Amino acid sequence: MASSIPTSESVTPVFPPARTGSPAPQYTPALPVPTPAVSPAAPSPPPRTDDARWERDERFWPTFDQAAIGIAHVSLTNAWLRVNRRFCAIVGYPREELLATTLEAITHPDDREPSHEFTSRLLDGELPEYTLEKRYVRKDGRIVWVELTVSLVRDSAGAPSYFIGFLQDITARKATEAALRESEERFRRLTEAAVEGVVIHDEVGILDANPSLARMFGYELPEVVGRSVYDFLAPESQQTSSRRVHADHEGPYEAVGVRRDGSNFAIEIHGRTSQYQGRTVRVVAVRDITDRKRAEDQERELAREQAARGEAEASERRAAFLADASRVLGASFDYQTTLATLARLAVPRLADYCTVDVEERDGSCVRVGFAHADPSKEVHLREREMTHLKADVIGPAHAVARVLAKGKSVLIRDVPDDLAGSSFTRETTLRVILLQPHSLVSVPIVSSSGGLGVLTLVMSDSGRRYDETDLALAEELARRAALAIENARLFTEAQRATRARDEMLGVVAHDLRNPLNTITMGAELLLEVIPSERAMERRHAEIVRRAADRMNRLIQDLLDVRRMDEGRLTVDPHPEPVASVVGDAVEMLRPLAAASALTLEGELAADLPRVLVDPARVQQVFSNLLGNAIKFTPGGGHITLRAERASGEVRFAVTDTGPGIPTDQVPHIFGRFWQGNRGDRRGIGLGLAIAKGIVEAHGGRIWVESRLGEGSTFFFTVPAVPTA
């Protein structure tokens, strides 16, 4: 019987039991078909210790052979004695072939174990019988599970005679059990791994729940059962959940759950009314949607970031376009060229076609700029009716007319079909229809002196529509165009004033030369004829001569400025020693420095190369730089003229101990007619401008470094003579 089956694996009967934990039954050949071990002769009959009993068995054997269960007699040495028909059918062998094999030959390899201990227990009478489940390998290779009950037959003297086994095919049952175990295991795993929590509750409390629900809220499952479902919801979600329960609502909704530690998290609830153990209950599925909500928040944040990035990129593109527009608009000082360029600049980046119209004094408009992305359609913009928009051509509904009338921008997101008919005469309307305007923006171009014109951007073939952002961009473009036009006008006026000034300077310089020469010659003649005893008269004559020399230098400066403007300031450079250049400058201006109680010195670096300079012009540079230093350095100060080697050049520096130059004045210091102190009448502000022109004519550079209260240093470079 089953209750008598030994459980220890160490005990193996004659019909060995299956191993504990053996794999589920297999119903397809898992092993090669065993070759039965055929004995050379039929097994010997059992000993006839009890002939009467044996004869009785022989008498009843035909009945056993027809039994519905398998029956086998096996000797004490595991040899087949006899098997019935059902036994052969179960193991799949004909009787003759089965009797020629051994018991071990048909036993599954995993079920073959020694049987000495279990056999001894049967023989000793410890067990009257035993029942086990094991596997046999049929002749066709298939595996069959059987339930085998084995008992020991004794003779009349009580001595062991042979074993008798009763066999039932339990393959189908094992398959069902295996399927059931597999289903239960699969269900168990699914339940343990389930993300959703399931709870069954009524008005009183929770009747049942799955482990996932308990884990979700941080409880053990026994702690959940019996409590109210509302204990697991935040206060703001309890009322909502209660309304849905009483309304028998089945659709999913979101709520806020409360974990055991008091923390809140987002959940989704899906419940419906059902019957459970004879009562009406709610079966609810609860899902933790924290990750989903976080993903939704991240998605919204990503969308915001993408929108911001898109806006930033669009803003960057607009800024780049406006920067390009400023550069292009500033390339010409002719306003007609500027406006024509403006139309080309807008197509196709801002419009499919663009027009720029300027208002005339008679109220009409002249189209000074136009461009179309399709050259074949640009011909319509060239027609006279389209370039001369007179009152008899355009009506008050026309966008340009509206902008000129009110001075405000016009945005038409979708151009109505009848706009062309109400804006033009019939002939012009046909041309406009061919251009197919779908959306347009018209903005005024306004300068400080009044209105200039109208910039119109139109979308047609591309299908795009303008919005407020496009309107703002168009207005900014028009503003920059107006600024460029204003700059062009101011430049033209400045050029006109400069030409007038230069003409005046030329006339003044030429007309003053002759009388100034006369004054100079007269002063020199007086100095020659006035005796030395008449000191007062000689001093006045000397004053006149010095004043004439100063006026001559001013005239020369004016002429040099004019030569620089006309590109006629020339230099004649040739190799000169640095020592002689610096020495001449110091010796020439040292008396002037001494008269102002200043010390003037020259410092030369060793091994200086010769320089390529025009000596007279370089002395003019030194004269201007040293003259300024002497003029602005207080008495007792120090002025140094240094020369040092630079890369392929020689750098000169004039350093003083004067008051220094304010930072805001440094960028203007080399400008013409510029003076830091407008009340200073000791010059007209041309010395540094002329020095800059002479240095640059030599191919050098000039600059200044200064700090208030620490003096100033003026640097300039000239080319060095290459060494052999």
XYZ file of C-alpha atoms in Angstrom:
724
model
C 0.000 0.000 0.000
C 1.065 3.558 -0.502
C 1.385 4.167 3.213
C 3.985 1.456 3.467
C 6.303 2.865 0.788
C 9.757 3.610 2.236
C 10.772 7.235 1.882
C 14.523 6.862 2.305
C 16.451 6.844 -0.970
C 18.963 4.464 0.563
C 16.378 1.644 0.605
C 15.803 0.120 -2.820
C 13.420 -2.812 -3.268
C 13.440 -5.399 -5.985
C 11.191 -3.073 -7.973
C 13.148 0.099 -7.145
C 11.113 3.189 -6.319
C 11.468 6.434 -8.226
C 14.022 8.872 -6.873
C 12.757 11.742 -4.809
C 12.720 14.873 -6.958
C 12.948 12.935 -10.225
C 11.916 14.859 -13.332
C 8.362 14.911 -14.641
C 7.370 12.002 -16.906
C 8.333 12.201 -20.540
C 6.067 10.828 -23.228
C 8.397 10.964 -26.185
C 11.554 8.882 -26.517
C 14.137 10.596 -24.354
C 16.612 7.723 -24.437
C 17.785 5.343 -27.122
C 15.675 2.211 -27.266
C 17.403 -0.285 -24.989
C 18.452 -3.582 -26.429
C 17.012 -6.329 -24.242
C 19.553 -8.593 -22.711
C 18.532 -11.967 -24.085
C 19.524 -14.936 -21.984
C 20.909 -17.919 -23.824
C 18.152 -20.010 -22.317
C 14.787 -19.449 -20.636
C 15.037 -18.666 -16.940
C 14.976 -21.668 -14.696
C 11.716 -22.283 -12.826
C 11.529 -21.405 -9.186
C 12.206 -24.085 -6.688
C 9.159 -26.244 -6.013
C 9.095 -25.997 -2.254
C 5.368 -25.960 -2.181
C 4.024 -27.895 -5.165
C 0.446 -27.596 -4.014
C 0.578 -23.826 -3.902
C 2.374 -23.640 -7.202
C -0.241 -25.836 -8.821
C -2.932 -23.661 -7.320
C -1.253 -20.566 -8.845
C -1.046 -22.357 -12.167
C -4.724 -23.105 -11.891
C -5.615 -19.474 -11.256
C -3.084 -17.990 -13.684
C -5.440 -17.895 -16.699
C -7.658 -15.638 -14.641
C -4.691 -13.461 -13.731
C -3.684 -13.307 -17.377
C -7.027 -11.651 -18.190
C -6.773 -9.151 -15.291
C -7.040 -5.404 -15.961
C -3.811 -4.732 -14.098
C -0.342 -5.985 -14.851
C 0.839 -8.980 -12.798
C 4.347 -10.397 -12.740
C 6.108 -13.131 -10.767
C 9.805 -12.550 -10.231
C 12.286 -14.904 -8.663
C 14.347 -14.039 -5.633
C 17.211 -13.397 -8.097
C 15.200 -10.879 -10.157
C 14.452 -13.295 -13.011
C 11.060 -13.254 -14.701
C 8.922 -16.249 -13.838
C 5.697 -15.283 -15.542
C 3.929 -12.010 -16.635
C 0.337 -11.497 -17.655
C -0.990 -9.947 -20.816
C -1.664 -6.498 -19.272
C 1.887 -6.280 -17.922
C 3.278 -6.898 -21.409
C 0.938 -4.270 -22.874
C 2.077 -1.704 -20.331
C 5.804 -2.222 -20.953
C 5.262 -2.711 -24.690
C 6.985 -6.110 -25.128
C 5.630 -9.417 -26.352
C 5.663 -12.002 -23.591
C 8.451 -14.076 -25.160
C 10.744 -11.064 -25.625
C 10.010 -9.736 -22.143
C 10.821 -13.095 -20.484
C 14.127 -13.072 -22.366
C 15.144 -9.786 -20.747
C 15.999 -8.768 -17.245
C 14.052 -6.466 -14.977
C 16.871 -3.952 -15.062
C 16.808 -3.818 -18.880
C 13.364 -2.206 -19.008
C 13.840 0.038 -15.958
C 14.613 3.725 -16.604
C 18.311 4.412 -15.867
C 17.389 6.990 -13.226
C 15.318 4.350 -11.372
C 17.972 1.561 -11.274
C 19.322 1.298 -7.761
C 20.615 -1.532 -5.518
C 17.806 -3.383 -3.726
C 19.674 -5.376 -1.102
C 18.480 -3.443 1.939
C 14.844 -3.211 0.833
C 14.838 -6.863 -0.252
C 16.173 -7.882 3.132
C 13.358 -6.027 4.834
C 10.797 -7.934 2.753
C 12.540 -11.205 3.406
C 12.804 -10.467 7.138
C 9.104 -9.741 7.277
C 9.463 -6.085 8.235
C 7.212 -5.105 5.324
C 4.365 -7.246 4.055
C 4.315 -5.243 0.802
C 5.319 -1.925 -0.621
C 3.949 0.382 -3.316
C 6.015 2.721 -5.439
C 5.977 4.762 -8.634
C 8.681 4.216 -11.191
C 9.434 4.494 -14.891
C 9.869 1.762 -17.482
C 11.261 2.167 -20.989
C 8.968 0.543 -23.526
C 10.264 -1.346 -26.505
C 9.374 1.615 -28.782
C 11.488 3.910 -26.578
C 8.612 5.730 -24.926
C 8.678 6.161 -21.170
C 5.753 4.903 -19.126
C 5.020 5.652 -15.471
C 3.634 2.811 -13.387
C 2.418 2.253 -9.860
C 3.892 -1.019 -8.621
C 2.811 -2.939 -5.535
C 5.245 -5.718 -4.556
C 4.780 -8.513 -1.992
C 6.709 -11.620 -1.063
C 5.190 -15.093 -1.544
C 6.263 -17.761 0.956
C 5.847 -21.508 0.804
C 3.913 -23.610 3.288
C 6.956 -23.731 5.531
C 7.132 -19.932 5.550
C 10.268 -19.728 3.472
C 10.485 -16.994 0.764
C 9.467 -18.394 -2.592
C 9.153 -15.501 -5.134
C 7.948 -11.924 -5.539
C 4.636 -10.931 -7.032
C 4.059 -7.455 -8.423
C 0.858 -5.675 -9.431
C 1.331 -2.973 -12.077
C -0.930 -0.053 -13.091
C -0.197 2.429 -15.906
C -0.331 5.884 -14.322
C 1.255 7.782 -17.237
C -1.880 9.824 -17.882
C -2.252 10.614 -14.193
C 1.388 11.682 -13.978
C 0.932 13.858 -17.030
C -2.094 15.472 -15.417
C -0.214 15.940 -12.173
C 2.754 17.418 -14.027
C 0.497 19.753 -15.951
C -1.222 20.730 -12.738
C 2.094 21.312 -11.004
C 3.295 23.341 -13.981
C 0.094 25.369 -13.982
C 0.281 25.932 -10.241
C 3.953 26.899 -10.491
C 3.238 29.257 -13.354
C 0.341 30.801 -11.452
C 2.479 31.066 -8.301
C 5.256 32.795 -10.195
C 2.848 35.098 -11.948
C 1.223 35.967 -8.636
C 4.550 36.630 -6.949
C 5.826 38.661 -9.888
C 2.560 40.525 -10.509
C 2.926 44.284 -10.525
C -0.709 44.987 -9.852
C -2.254 44.504 -6.456
C -5.650 42.841 -6.236
C -8.019 43.385 -3.332
C -11.535 42.136 -2.589
C -13.476 44.274 -0.131
C -16.957 45.163 1.019
C -18.303 48.006 3.092
C -16.673 46.600 6.230
C -13.157 45.915 5.106
C -10.740 43.925 2.978
C -11.731 40.267 2.568
C -8.734 39.097 0.557
C -5.721 40.497 -1.291
C -2.655 39.289 -3.125
C 0.957 39.675 -1.913
C 1.657 42.372 -4.488
C -0.866 44.667 -2.848
C 0.745 44.185 0.545
C 4.222 44.800 -0.859
C 2.997 47.862 -2.715
C 1.875 49.514 0.520
C 4.724 48.159 2.656
C 2.743 45.603 4.693
C 2.684 41.873 5.222
C -0.375 40.229 3.716
C -2.014 39.282 7.091
C -1.765 42.935 8.135
C -3.863 44.014 5.155
C -6.819 41.669 5.437
C -9.608 43.054 7.623
C -8.670 46.720 7.311
C -10.709 49.358 5.488
C -9.589 50.101 1.967
C -9.753 53.814 2.763
C -6.918 53.362 5.281
C -4.624 53.028 2.274
C -5.753 56.248 0.542
C -4.745 59.841 1.172
C -7.548 62.080 2.540
C -7.905 63.922 -0.757
C -8.571 60.599 -2.563
C -10.903 58.934 -0.052
C -13.990 60.943 -0.990
C -13.383 60.475 -4.720
C -12.958 56.735 -4.282
C -16.085 56.494 -2.110
C -18.200 58.255 -4.756
C -16.981 55.880 -7.449
C -17.662 52.818 -5.308
C -21.247 53.888 -4.597
C -21.754 54.831 -8.242
C -20.546 51.354 -9.259
C -17.956 53.026 -11.505
C -15.724 50.570 -13.379
C -13.409 52.863 -15.325
C -9.842 53.398 -14.100
C -9.022 56.531 -12.146
C -5.978 57.942 -10.414
C -5.626 58.401 -6.672
C -2.966 58.961 -4.013
C -1.983 55.952 -1.916
C -0.393 56.025 1.540
C 2.377 53.554 2.394
C 3.039 52.155 5.820
C 5.822 54.708 6.392
C 3.375 57.553 5.656
C 4.758 58.433 2.235
C 2.356 59.137 -0.615
C 2.553 57.683 -4.115
C 0.426 57.729 -7.237
C -1.827 54.755 -7.941
C -4.382 53.798 -10.573
C -7.540 52.011 -9.406
C -9.755 49.846 -11.578
C -12.669 48.193 -9.721
C -15.957 46.503 -10.419
C -18.756 44.929 -8.427
C -18.792 41.122 -8.152
C -19.993 38.197 -6.013
C -17.646 36.556 -3.533
C -18.640 33.807 -1.067
C -22.300 34.698 -1.395
C -21.927 38.446 -0.861
C -21.623 41.541 -3.072
C -18.081 42.887 -3.082
C -15.762 45.120 -5.059
C -12.857 43.489 -6.860
C -10.211 46.157 -7.323
C -6.932 46.147 -9.226
C -4.399 48.662 -7.913
C -1.372 49.710 -9.933
C 1.594 51.757 -8.738
C 1.957 54.440 -11.403
C 4.797 56.338 -9.737
C 7.169 55.514 -12.595
C 4.517 56.382 -15.157
C 3.794 59.726 -13.506
C 7.512 60.393 -13.275
C 7.866 59.497 -16.952
C 4.932 61.784 -17.797
C 6.535 64.595 -15.802
C 9.833 63.948 -17.547
C 8.062 63.879 -20.892
C 6.363 67.195 -20.149
C 9.666 68.640 -18.960
C 11.356 67.299 -22.075
C 8.628 68.847 -24.214
C 9.141 72.167 -22.427
C 12.899 71.878 -22.882
C 12.486 70.985 -26.550
C 10.116 73.900 -27.026
C 12.551 76.198 -25.230
C 15.431 74.778 -27.249
C 13.451 75.209 -30.440
C 12.629 78.774 -29.487
C 16.265 79.414 -28.572
C 17.423 77.974 -31.894
C 14.815 80.021 -33.744
C 15.888 83.090 -31.793
C 19.507 82.311 -32.635
C 18.619 81.974 -36.303
C 16.737 85.268 -36.174
C 19.690 86.935 -34.442
C 22.098 85.495 -37.030
C 19.847 86.690 -39.836
C 19.608 90.173 -38.344
C 23.396 90.242 -37.885
C 23.831 89.309 -41.554
C 21.225 91.886 -42.477
C 23.078 94.616 -40.558
C 26.320 93.674 -42.262
C 24.748 93.662 -45.732
C 22.744 96.834 -45.129
C 25.868 98.623 -43.931
C 27.857 97.664 -47.013
C 26.570 100.604 -49.031
C 25.903 104.256 -48.235
C 23.468 104.603 -51.140
C 19.954 104.225 -49.725
C 18.552 103.026 -53.063
C 21.110 100.206 -53.101
C 20.395 99.473 -49.436
C 16.655 99.072 -49.997
C 17.158 96.912 -53.088
C 19.542 94.729 -51.060
C 16.961 94.481 -48.292
C 14.469 92.740 -50.605
C 17.074 90.238 -51.800
C 18.102 89.577 -48.217
C 14.583 88.561 -47.135
C 14.044 86.001 -49.924
C 13.803 83.062 -49.402
C 14.707 83.082 -45.693
C 11.733 85.200 -44.635
C 9.433 85.250 -47.628
C 8.615 83.742 -50.986
C 8.720 87.237 -52.391
C 9.431 90.670 -50.961
C 8.890 94.290 -52.011
C 10.246 97.594 -50.691
C 8.248 100.711 -51.570
C 9.203 104.343 -50.905
C 6.608 107.093 -50.607
C 6.960 110.028 -52.986
C 5.970 113.625 -52.256
C 2.830 113.291 -54.379
C 1.571 110.415 -52.230
C 2.442 107.660 -54.691
C 4.901 104.850 -54.036
C 7.917 103.779 -56.034
C 9.092 100.198 -55.705
C 12.858 100.451 -55.220
C 13.420 96.810 -54.255
C 11.799 93.481 -55.063
C 12.768 89.804 -55.187
C 11.001 86.481 -55.783
C 12.181 82.968 -54.952
C 10.937 81.869 -58.413
C 12.740 83.923 -61.084
C 9.976 83.154 -63.600
C 7.468 85.013 -61.400
C 9.730 87.951 -60.632
C 8.835 89.422 -64.009
C 5.407 90.346 -62.593
C 7.094 92.443 -59.914
C 8.995 94.383 -62.599
C 5.885 95.659 -64.404
C 5.368 99.407 -64.205
C 1.933 98.976 -62.627
C 3.638 97.007 -59.863
C 6.614 99.357 -59.384
C 4.723 102.693 -59.502
C 1.842 102.331 -57.079
C -0.196 105.448 -57.721
C -3.548 106.308 -56.228
C -5.345 105.116 -59.348
C -3.610 101.709 -59.069
C -3.914 100.761 -55.405
C -6.900 101.216 -53.137
C -7.164 101.875 -49.392
C -7.353 98.117 -48.663
C -3.840 97.590 -50.028
C -1.391 96.674 -47.252
C 1.149 99.317 -48.348
C -1.528 101.995 -48.433
C -2.710 100.996 -44.950
C 0.830 101.165 -43.535
C 1.485 104.569 -45.119
C -1.851 105.912 -43.929
C -1.546 104.829 -40.282
C 2.183 104.253 -39.866
C 1.490 100.872 -38.260
C 2.391 97.329 -39.284
C -0.136 95.042 -40.987
C -0.260 91.265 -40.463
C -2.616 89.181 -42.621
C -2.256 85.530 -41.638
C -4.524 84.291 -44.438
C -5.007 86.553 -47.410
C -8.698 86.480 -48.417
C -9.531 85.704 -52.018
C -11.089 89.132 -52.593
C -8.125 91.139 -51.186
C -6.449 91.540 -54.569
C -9.673 92.755 -56.140
C -10.189 95.376 -53.447
C -6.536 96.491 -53.472
C -5.766 96.963 -57.207
C -7.338 97.848 -60.490
C -8.410 94.920 -62.624
C -5.250 94.699 -64.764
C -2.951 94.777 -61.769
C -5.214 92.363 -59.891
C -4.560 89.677 -62.504
C -0.811 89.984 -61.949
C -1.245 89.779 -58.176
C -3.408 86.664 -58.536
C -0.617 85.046 -60.542
C 1.733 85.704 -57.604
C -0.660 83.783 -55.314
C -0.191 85.610 -52.002
C -1.398 83.491 -49.053
C 0.012 85.359 -46.049
C 1.750 88.732 -45.756
C 3.386 91.196 -43.409
C 3.857 94.906 -44.189
C 5.905 97.092 -41.834
C 6.921 100.759 -42.056
C 10.531 101.830 -42.583
C 10.763 105.005 -40.511
C 13.775 107.288 -40.058
C 14.332 110.154 -37.647
C 13.381 112.616 -40.356
C 10.053 110.925 -41.149
C 8.636 107.994 -43.085
C 10.751 106.365 -45.751
C 8.801 103.420 -47.073
C 7.213 100.015 -46.531
C 8.743 96.534 -46.348
C 6.312 93.781 -47.429
C 6.968 90.058 -46.958
C 4.674 87.568 -48.701
C 4.293 83.785 -48.463
C 2.846 82.031 -51.506
C 4.151 78.719 -52.857
C 5.704 77.497 -49.591
C 2.337 77.521 -47.823
C 3.738 78.987 -44.601
C 1.708 81.431 -42.524
C 3.052 84.461 -40.702
C 2.524 84.990 -36.980
C 3.393 87.578 -34.343
C 6.998 86.355 -34.149
C 7.455 86.921 -37.878
C 5.890 90.367 -37.518
C 8.380 91.291 -34.774
C 11.276 90.034 -36.925
C 10.074 92.042 -39.920
C 9.742 95.174 -37.767
C 13.284 94.709 -36.430
C 14.573 94.228 -39.979
C 12.800 97.409 -41.064
C 14.241 99.267 -38.082
C 17.762 98.199 -39.030
C 17.125 99.130 -42.621
C 15.992 102.580 -41.492
C 19.115 102.885 -39.346
C 21.314 101.882 -42.281
C 19.581 104.452 -44.482
C 19.982 107.099 -41.787
C 23.671 106.224 -41.481
C 24.042 106.476 -45.231
C 22.430 109.917 -45.180
C 24.643 111.079 -42.325
C 27.707 109.670 -44.057
C 26.841 111.529 -47.226
C 26.415 114.749 -45.283
C 29.691 114.123 -43.438
C 31.485 113.481 -46.708
C 30.077 116.701 -48.090
C 31.182 118.604 -44.984
C 34.633 116.994 -45.108
C 35.092 117.973 -48.719
C 34.020 121.512 -47.911
C 36.450 121.604 -44.993
C 39.317 120.238 -47.052
C 38.642 122.750 -49.794
C 38.614 125.498 -47.202
C 41.863 124.225 -45.657
C 43.520 124.101 -49.058
C 42.449 127.646 -49.842
C 43.507 128.930 -46.410
C 46.872 127.187 -46.542
C 47.586 128.458 -50.019
C 46.425 131.999 -49.355
C 48.319 132.256 -46.036
C 51.628 130.989 -47.387
C 52.632 134.120 -49.251
C 51.882 136.705 -46.515
C 53.412 134.381 -43.931
C 56.623 134.131 -45.946
C 56.690 137.913 -46.124
C 56.311 138.188 -42.344
C 59.067 135.603 -41.798
C 61.491 137.379 -44.156
C 60.697 140.755 -42.557
C 61.334 139.426 -39.047
C 64.655 137.902 -40.098
C 65.657 141.165 -41.795
C 64.856 143.144 -38.644
C 66.964 140.769 -36.570
C 69.861 141.427 -38.925
C 69.625 145.229 -39.000
C 68.628 145.983 -35.388
C 71.777 146.448 -33.283
C 72.259 144.219 -30.285
C 72.062 147.261 -27.957
C 68.389 147.645 -28.797
C 67.333 144.499 -26.899
C 63.667 145.427 -26.652
C 63.286 145.775 -30.428
C 65.218 142.569 -31.119
C 63.049 140.650 -28.638
C 59.865 141.749 -30.402
C 61.321 140.826 -33.780
C 62.220 137.383 -32.404
C 58.661 136.953 -31.136
C 57.311 137.758 -34.594
C 59.679 135.242 -36.220
C 58.731 132.440 -33.798
C 55.030 133.159 -34.335
C 55.573 132.963 -38.085
C 57.387 129.620 -37.678
C 54.521 128.255 -35.597
C 51.971 129.396 -38.167
C 54.069 127.735 -40.852
C 54.022 124.435 -38.958
C 50.234 124.659 -38.567
C 49.824 125.252 -42.291
C 52.150 122.317 -42.990
C 50.020 120.119 -40.727
C 46.879 121.135 -42.594
C 48.508 120.302 -45.880
C 49.686 116.916 -44.541
C 46.162 116.074 -43.423
C 44.859 116.898 -46.852
C 47.579 114.777 -48.452
C 46.606 111.837 -46.198
C 42.942 112.200 -47.209
C 43.923 112.234 -50.854
C 46.426 109.403 -50.436
C 49.342 111.636 -51.425
C 51.316 111.470 -48.141
C 54.541 109.879 -49.358
C 57.692 108.768 -47.592
C 61.149 108.022 -48.998
C 62.583 105.358 -46.665
C 66.198 104.270 -46.732
C 68.458 102.592 -44.151
C 69.345 104.796 -41.194
C 71.171 103.969 -37.912
C 68.830 104.053 -34.935
C 71.386 106.009 -32.896
C 71.465 108.895 -35.358
C 67.656 108.997 -35.624
C 67.186 109.074 -31.841
C 70.152 111.415 -31.298
C 68.853 113.986 -33.776
C 65.416 113.985 -32.137
C 66.807 114.378 -28.600
C 69.253 117.127 -29.567
C 66.558 118.992 -31.516
C 64.050 119.043 -28.641
C 66.329 119.101 -25.588
C 66.461 122.957 -25.490
C 62.663 123.077 -25.526
C 62.536 120.529 -22.664
C 65.135 122.442 -20.681
C 63.142 125.633 -21.086
C 60.215 123.806 -19.401
C 62.474 122.483 -16.571
C 62.215 118.913 -17.899
C 64.838 116.206 -18.377
C 64.953 114.584 -21.831
C 67.063 111.459 -22.348
C 67.542 108.783 -24.990
C 68.029 105.053 -24.285
C 69.140 102.543 -26.917
C 69.213 98.750 -26.655
C 72.415 96.980 -27.751
C 72.922 95.632 -31.284
C 69.998 97.436 -32.853
C 69.666 96.978 -36.631
C 69.292 99.890 -38.987
C 65.775 101.036 -39.828
C 64.052 101.811 -43.139
C 62.746 105.343 -42.592
C 62.336 108.720 -44.177
C 64.490 110.758 -41.725
C 62.560 114.006 -42.154
C 59.192 112.298 -41.657
C 60.369 110.271 -38.639
C 61.729 113.453 -37.047
C 58.266 114.926 -37.591
C 56.797 111.972 -35.630
C 59.323 112.472 -32.809
C 58.648 116.185 -32.832
C 54.898 115.631 -32.381
C 55.247 112.937 -29.697
C 58.035 114.672 -27.730
C 56.350 118.028 -28.210
C 53.130 116.673 -26.608
C 55.125 115.135 -23.754
C 56.938 118.446 -23.096
C 53.646 120.349 -23.327
C 51.725 118.186 -20.808
C 54.471 117.159 -18.329
C 54.789 119.425 -15.275
C 58.160 121.079 -14.497
C 60.719 118.799 -12.880
C 59.411 115.807 -14.819
C 61.287 113.299 -16.900
C 60.883 112.277 -20.581
C 62.616 109.257 -22.101
C 62.954 108.207 -25.741
C 63.780 104.484 -25.985
C 64.508 102.161 -28.893
C 64.499 98.333 -28.745
C 64.425 95.378 -31.084
C 61.083 93.755 -31.991
C 60.204 90.915 -34.386
C 61.531 92.235 -37.727
C 60.984 95.795 -36.453
C 62.404 98.409 -34.132
C 60.026 99.739 -31.491
C 60.345 103.324 -30.257
C 58.736 104.530 -27.031
C 58.248 108.075 -25.684
C 57.535 107.940 -21.930
C 56.661 110.927 -19.746
C 55.810 111.478 -16.100
C 52.800 113.649 -16.866
C 49.222 113.327 -15.546
C 48.246 110.480 -17.898
C 45.283 110.139 -20.246
C 41.741 109.221 -19.090
C 40.640 105.789 -20.307
C 37.619 107.137 -22.173
C 39.867 109.476 -24.210
C 42.399 106.839 -25.353
C 40.282 105.546 -28.320
C 40.010 109.119 -29.713
C 43.513 110.376 -29.145
C 44.729 109.745 -32.703
C 41.652 111.353 -34.262
C 41.884 114.532 -36.337
C 41.114 117.831 -34.679
C 40.575 116.030 -31.382
C 41.734 117.526 -28.101
C 41.176 116.256 -24.584
C 40.828 119.842 -23.319
C 38.860 121.973 -25.734
C 40.107 125.102 -23.980
C 43.739 124.278 -24.774
C 44.843 126.700 -27.510
C 48.357 125.250 -27.888
C 47.369 123.181 -30.947
C 44.520 122.179 -33.234
C 44.596 118.416 -32.621
C 46.444 117.254 -35.739
C 49.866 116.240 -34.375
C 48.996 112.677 -33.315
C 46.817 112.091 -36.385
C 49.750 113.122 -38.623
C 52.161 110.958 -36.603
C 49.808 107.987 -37.096
C 49.608 108.621 -40.853
C 53.423 108.848 -41.181
C 54.041 105.665 -39.136
C 51.456 103.700 -41.128
C 52.977 105.011 -44.369
C 56.219 103.369 -43.212
C 54.331 100.090 -42.639
C 54.421 100.380 -38.846
C 51.963 100.714 -35.940
C 51.389 103.350 -33.282
C 49.550 103.113 -29.946
C 49.475 104.538 -26.430
C 49.440 103.080 -22.918
C 48.521 105.371 -20.048
C 47.208 105.519 -16.497
C 45.939 108.579 -14.703
C 48.594 109.971 -12.385
C 51.320 107.652 -13.750
C 52.185 109.246 -17.073
C 51.879 107.972 -20.644
C 53.956 105.988 -23.150
C 53.508 106.341 -26.897
C 54.851 103.415 -28.945
C 55.450 103.131 -32.660
C 57.313 100.659 -34.880
C 59.162 100.946 -38.173
C 60.649 98.147 -40.320
C 64.194 97.015 -39.563
C 66.752 96.484 -42.335
C 67.150 92.700 -42.799
C 70.583 91.453 -41.773
C 72.682 89.640 -44.366
